C-alpha cells in the first residue's frame, strides 16, 4: 500500500533558516526542517514532500496543484500570512485538510504579525513550537485522515 501524500509548503525567507535572525528562529536550517518533516512523516506513515519558495505566484500554483489532486497541505506562508489575499483565496479552494504552521508565535511578536489572512481558510493553525510545529501539523493531518477513514 502506498503512503498518503502530504505537501509541506514554505514561503519566503524560510530557506535562510539557520542564518536568519537566529535569536528569533533558532539555529536549525531548512535542511533540518526537511529532515524533521521526513522523520515525523515516516513515524506517521505519510509520504511527505517539502518545498520552499520566495515567490507568491509559485506558492499559489502549488496550492492549486494540491487542490486538484486532493492532497493535504502543511503551509508556512511566512510573511505572506499577514497580507496575501491571493494566498488566502488559494487556500479557500482546498479539497483536503490544510494546516497553517509557524515556527514562532506570531501573536507574541510585532503587531503586524497578529493578523493571519490565511487562518480563516485553514483547517487549523499550529504556532510557536519551532520545528515541532511541523511534526504536530503532520500529526493533525494523519489524525484527520484516520477519523475520515473510520467515518467511511
Ligand atoms: C513565520 C512568522 C512570520 O511572521 C514571518 O514573516 C516568517 C516566519 C514563522 O514561521 O514563525 O517568515 O511564518
mmCIF file of C-alpha atoms and ligand atoms in Angstrom:
data_model
loop_
_atom_site.group_PDB
_atom_site.id
_atom_site.type_symbol
_atom_site.label_atom_id
_atom_site.label_comp_id
_atom_site.label_asym_id
_atom_site.label_seq_id
_atom_site.Cartn_x
_atom_site.Cartn_y
_atom_site.Cartn_z
ATOM 1 C CA UNK A 1 0.000 0.000 0.000
ATOM 2 C CA UNK A 2 1.354 3.479 -0.845
ATOM 3 C CA UNK A 3 1.520 6.047 1.962
ATOM 4 C CA UNK A 4 -0.811 9.038 1.736
ATOM 5 C CA UNK A 5 0.941 12.091 0.366
ATOM 6 C CA UNK A 6 1.261 15.442 2.159
ATOM 7 C CA UNK A 7 2.784 18.617 0.790
ATOM 8 C CA UNK A 8 4.713 20.865 3.184
ATOM 9 C CA UNK A 9 4.948 24.318 1.604
ATOM 10 C CA UNK A 10 7.235 27.019 2.961
ATOM 11 C CA UNK A 11 7.087 30.666 1.964
ATOM 12 C CA UNK A 12 9.626 33.473 1.662
ATOM 13 C CA UNK A 13 12.896 33.624 3.583
ATOM 14 C CA UNK A 14 12.460 30.196 5.155
ATOM 15 C CA UNK A 15 15.343 28.904 3.014
ATOM 16 C CA UNK A 16 17.510 31.194 5.174
ATOM 17 C CA UNK A 17 16.779 29.381 8.432
ATOM 18 C CA UNK A 18 19.954 28.814 10.403
ATOM 19 C CA UNK A 19 21.431 32.188 9.451
ATOM 20 C CA UNK A 20 18.211 34.236 9.519
ATOM 21 C CA UNK A 21 17.753 36.051 12.854
ATOM 22 C CA UNK A 22 18.893 33.009 14.885
ATOM 23 C CA UNK A 23 17.788 34.734 18.090
ATOM 24 C CA UNK A 24 14.217 34.553 16.721
ATOM 25 C CA UNK A 25 14.215 31.421 14.546
ATOM 26 C CA UNK A 26 16.947 29.318 16.158
ATOM 27 C CA UNK A 27 19.871 27.557 14.538
ATOM 28 C CA UNK A 28 18.074 24.808 12.593
ATOM 29 C CA UNK A 29 18.415 25.119 8.823
ATOM 30 C CA UNK A 30 15.842 24.457 6.100
ATOM 31 C CA UNK A 31 17.568 21.097 5.517
ATOM 32 C CA UNK A 32 16.988 20.312 9.207
ATOM 33 C CA UNK A 33 13.327 21.252 8.722
ATOM 34 C CA UNK A 34 13.083 18.851 5.766
ATOM 35 C CA UNK A 35 14.729 16.073 7.828
ATOM 36 C CA UNK A 36 12.347 16.708 10.774
ATOM 37 C CA UNK A 37 9.326 16.535 8.432
ATOM 38 C CA UNK A 38 10.585 13.312 6.844
ATOM 39 C CA UNK A 39 11.186 11.704 10.248
ATOM 40 C CA UNK A 40 7.733 12.733 11.537
ATOM 41 C CA UNK A 41 6.057 11.580 8.312
ATOM 42 C CA UNK A 42 7.817 8.199 8.450
ATOM 43 C CA UNK A 43 6.536 7.687 12.027
ATOM 44 C CA UNK A 44 3.010 8.600 10.931
ATOM 45 C CA UNK A 45 3.020 6.545 7.735
ATOM 46 C CA UNK A 46 2.826 9.611 5.481
ATOM 47 C CA UNK A 47 4.747 10.385 2.318
ATOM 48 C CA UNK A 48 5.912 13.999 2.644
ATOM 49 C CA UNK A 49 7.284 16.393 0.057
ATOM 50 C CA UNK A 50 8.751 19.666 1.348
ATOM 51 C CA UNK A 51 9.048 22.701 -0.937
ATOM 52 C CA UNK A 52 10.146 26.294 -0.354
ATOM 53 C CA UNK A 53 9.724 29.389 -2.492
ATOM 54 C CA UNK A 54 10.123 33.142 -2.158
ATOM 55 C CA UNK A 55 7.624 33.614 -4.978
ATOM 56 C CA UNK A 56 3.929 34.228 -4.259
ATOM 57 C CA UNK A 57 2.794 33.010 -7.688
ATOM 58 C CA UNK A 58 4.679 29.743 -7.291
ATOM 59 C CA UNK A 59 3.138 29.150 -3.871
ATOM 60 C CA UNK A 60 -0.356 29.860 -5.275
ATOM 61 C CA UNK A 61 0.377 27.383 -8.098
ATOM 62 C CA UNK A 62 1.393 24.687 -5.597
ATOM 63 C CA UNK A 63 -1.879 25.250 -3.687
ATOM 64 C CA UNK A 64 -3.818 24.824 -6.960
ATOM 65 C CA UNK A 65 -1.918 21.591 -7.575
ATOM 66 C CA UNK A 66 -2.786 20.355 -4.063
ATOM 67 C CA UNK A 67 -6.464 21.287 -4.558
ATOM 68 C CA UNK A 68 -6.607 19.492 -7.926
ATOM 69 C CA UNK A 69 -5.064 16.319 -6.510
ATOM 70 C CA UNK A 70 -6.869 16.362 -3.125
ATOM 71 C CA UNK A 71 -3.523 16.482 -1.316
ATOM 72 C CA UNK A 72 -3.367 17.696 2.312
ATOM 73 C CA UNK A 73 -1.062 20.656 2.911
ATOM 74 C CA UNK A 74 1.024 21.908 5.810
ATOM 75 C CA UNK A 75 1.634 25.558 4.965
ATOM 76 C CA UNK A 76 4.013 28.084 6.478
ATOM 77 C CA UNK A 77 3.132 31.165 4.415
ATOM 78 C CA UNK A 78 5.845 33.187 6.244
ATOM 79 C CA UNK A 79 5.341 36.946 5.665
ATOM 80 C CA UNK A 80 2.566 36.254 3.092
ATOM 81 C CA UNK A 81 0.498 35.156 6.117
ATOM 82 C CA UNK A 82 -0.107 38.744 7.032
ATOM 83 C CA UNK A 83 -1.191 40.298 3.736
ATOM 84 C CA UNK A 84 -1.579 37.920 0.789
ATOM 85 C CA UNK A 85 -5.235 37.710 -0.195
ATOM 86 C CA UNK A 86 -4.121 35.723 -3.251
ATOM 87 C CA UNK A 87 -2.758 33.046 -0.948
ATOM 88 C CA UNK A 88 -5.896 33.181 1.216
ATOM 89 C CA UNK A 89 -8.084 32.671 -1.871
ATOM 90 C CA UNK A 90 -5.918 29.752 -2.994
ATOM 91 C CA UNK A 91 -6.230 28.182 0.483
ATOM 92 C CA UNK A 92 -10.029 28.606 0.276
ATOM 93 C CA UNK A 93 -10.020 26.290 -2.764
ATOM 94 C CA UNK A 94 -8.547 23.433 -0.752
ATOM 95 C CA UNK A 95 -10.102 19.989 -1.180
ATOM 96 C CA UNK A 96 -8.254 18.363 1.735
ATOM 97 C CA UNK A 97 -7.040 19.478 5.185
ATOM 98 C CA UNK A 98 -4.664 22.436 5.262
ATOM 99 C CA UNK A 99 -2.764 23.201 8.453
ATOM 100 C CA UNK A 100 -1.147 26.626 8.847
ATOM 101 C CA UNK A 101 2.125 26.423 10.771
ATOM 102 C CA UNK A 102 4.604 28.918 12.165
ATOM 103 C CA UNK A 103 7.923 28.333 13.872
ATOM 104 C CA UNK A 104 7.413 31.311 16.136
ATOM 105 C CA UNK A 105 4.204 32.500 17.774
ATOM 106 C CA UNK A 106 3.204 35.498 15.638
ATOM 107 C CA UNK A 107 0.678 36.602 18.310
ATOM 108 C CA UNK A 108 3.594 37.226 20.676
ATOM 109 C CA UNK A 109 5.523 39.342 18.157
ATOM 110 C CA UNK A 110 5.086 42.678 16.357
ATOM 111 C CA UNK A 111 1.527 43.936 15.777
ATOM 112 C CA UNK A 112 1.638 43.393 12.008
ATOM 113 C CA UNK A 113 2.124 39.668 12.641
ATOM 114 C CA UNK A 114 -1.038 39.395 14.737
ATOM 115 C CA UNK A 115 -3.234 39.122 11.648
ATOM 116 C CA UNK A 116 -3.231 35.976 9.550
ATOM 117 C CA UNK A 117 -5.320 36.394 6.408
ATOM 118 C CA UNK A 118 -4.780 32.669 5.772
ATOM 119 C CA UNK A 119 -6.003 31.290 9.140
ATOM 120 C CA UNK A 120 -9.705 31.531 8.294
ATOM 121 C CA UNK A 121 -9.242 29.331 5.237
ATOM 122 C CA UNK A 122 -7.159 26.704 7.062
ATOM 123 C CA UNK A 123 -8.400 23.635 8.900
ATOM 124 C CA UNK A 124 -6.376 24.862 11.884
ATOM 125 C CA UNK A 125 -3.152 26.552 12.906
ATOM 126 C CA UNK A 126 -0.138 25.449 14.955
ATOM 127 C CA UNK A 127 2.294 28.144 16.005
ATOM 128 C CA UNK A 128 5.235 28.687 18.285
ATOM 129 C CA UNK A 129 6.869 25.260 18.619
ATOM 130 C CA UNK A 130 9.825 25.670 16.273
ATOM 131 C CA UNK A 131 10.384 22.637 14.032
ATOM 132 C CA UNK A 132 7.997 20.714 16.273
ATOM 133 C CA UNK A 133 5.148 22.839 14.796
ATOM 134 C CA UNK A 134 5.604 20.854 11.570
ATOM 135 C CA UNK A 135 5.591 17.467 13.336
ATOM 136 C CA UNK A 136 2.410 18.468 15.196
ATOM 137 C CA UNK A 137 0.791 19.625 11.932
ATOM 138 C CA UNK A 138 1.674 16.347 10.213
ATOM 139 C CA UNK A 139 0.191 14.506 13.159
ATOM 140 C CA UNK A 140 -3.016 16.547 12.801
ATOM 141 C CA UNK A 141 -3.183 15.587 9.101
ATOM 142 C CA UNK A 142 -2.675 11.891 9.970
ATOM 143 C CA UNK A 143 -5.376 12.018 12.691
ATOM 144 C CA UNK A 144 -7.858 13.758 10.380
ATOM 145 C CA UNK A 145 -7.261 11.100 7.758
ATOM 146 C CA UNK A 146 -7.749 8.339 10.302
ATOM 147 C CA UNK A 147 -11.066 9.777 11.529
ATOM 148 C CA UNK A 148 -12.264 10.281 7.917
ATOM 149 C CA UNK A 149 -11.492 6.631 7.226
ATOM 150 C CA UNK A 150 -13.356 5.436 10.331
ATOM 151 C CA UNK A 151 -16.362 7.561 9.345
ATOM 152 C CA UNK A 152 -16.446 5.908 5.897
HETATM 153 C C1 LIG B 1 6.879 32.831 10.379
HETATM 154 C C2 LIG B 1 6.280 34.062 11.077
HETATM 155 C C3 LIG B 1 6.074 35.185 10.077
HETATM 156 O O1 LIG B 1 5.565 36.331 10.747
HETATM 157 C C4 LIG B 1 7.394 35.571 9.421
HETATM 158 O O2 LIG B 1 7.173 36.547 8.423
HETATM 159 C C5 LIG B 1 8.124 34.404 8.870
HETATM 160 C C6 LIG B 1 8.167 33.171 9.654
HETATM 161 C C7 LIG B 1 7.193 31.697 11.392
HETATM 162 O O3 LIG B 1 7.316 30.561 10.937
HETATM 163 O O4 LIG B 1 7.344 31.957 12.578
HETATM 164 O O5 LIG B 1 8.770 34.480 7.828
HETATM 165 O O6 LIG B 1 5.925 32.334 9.461
#
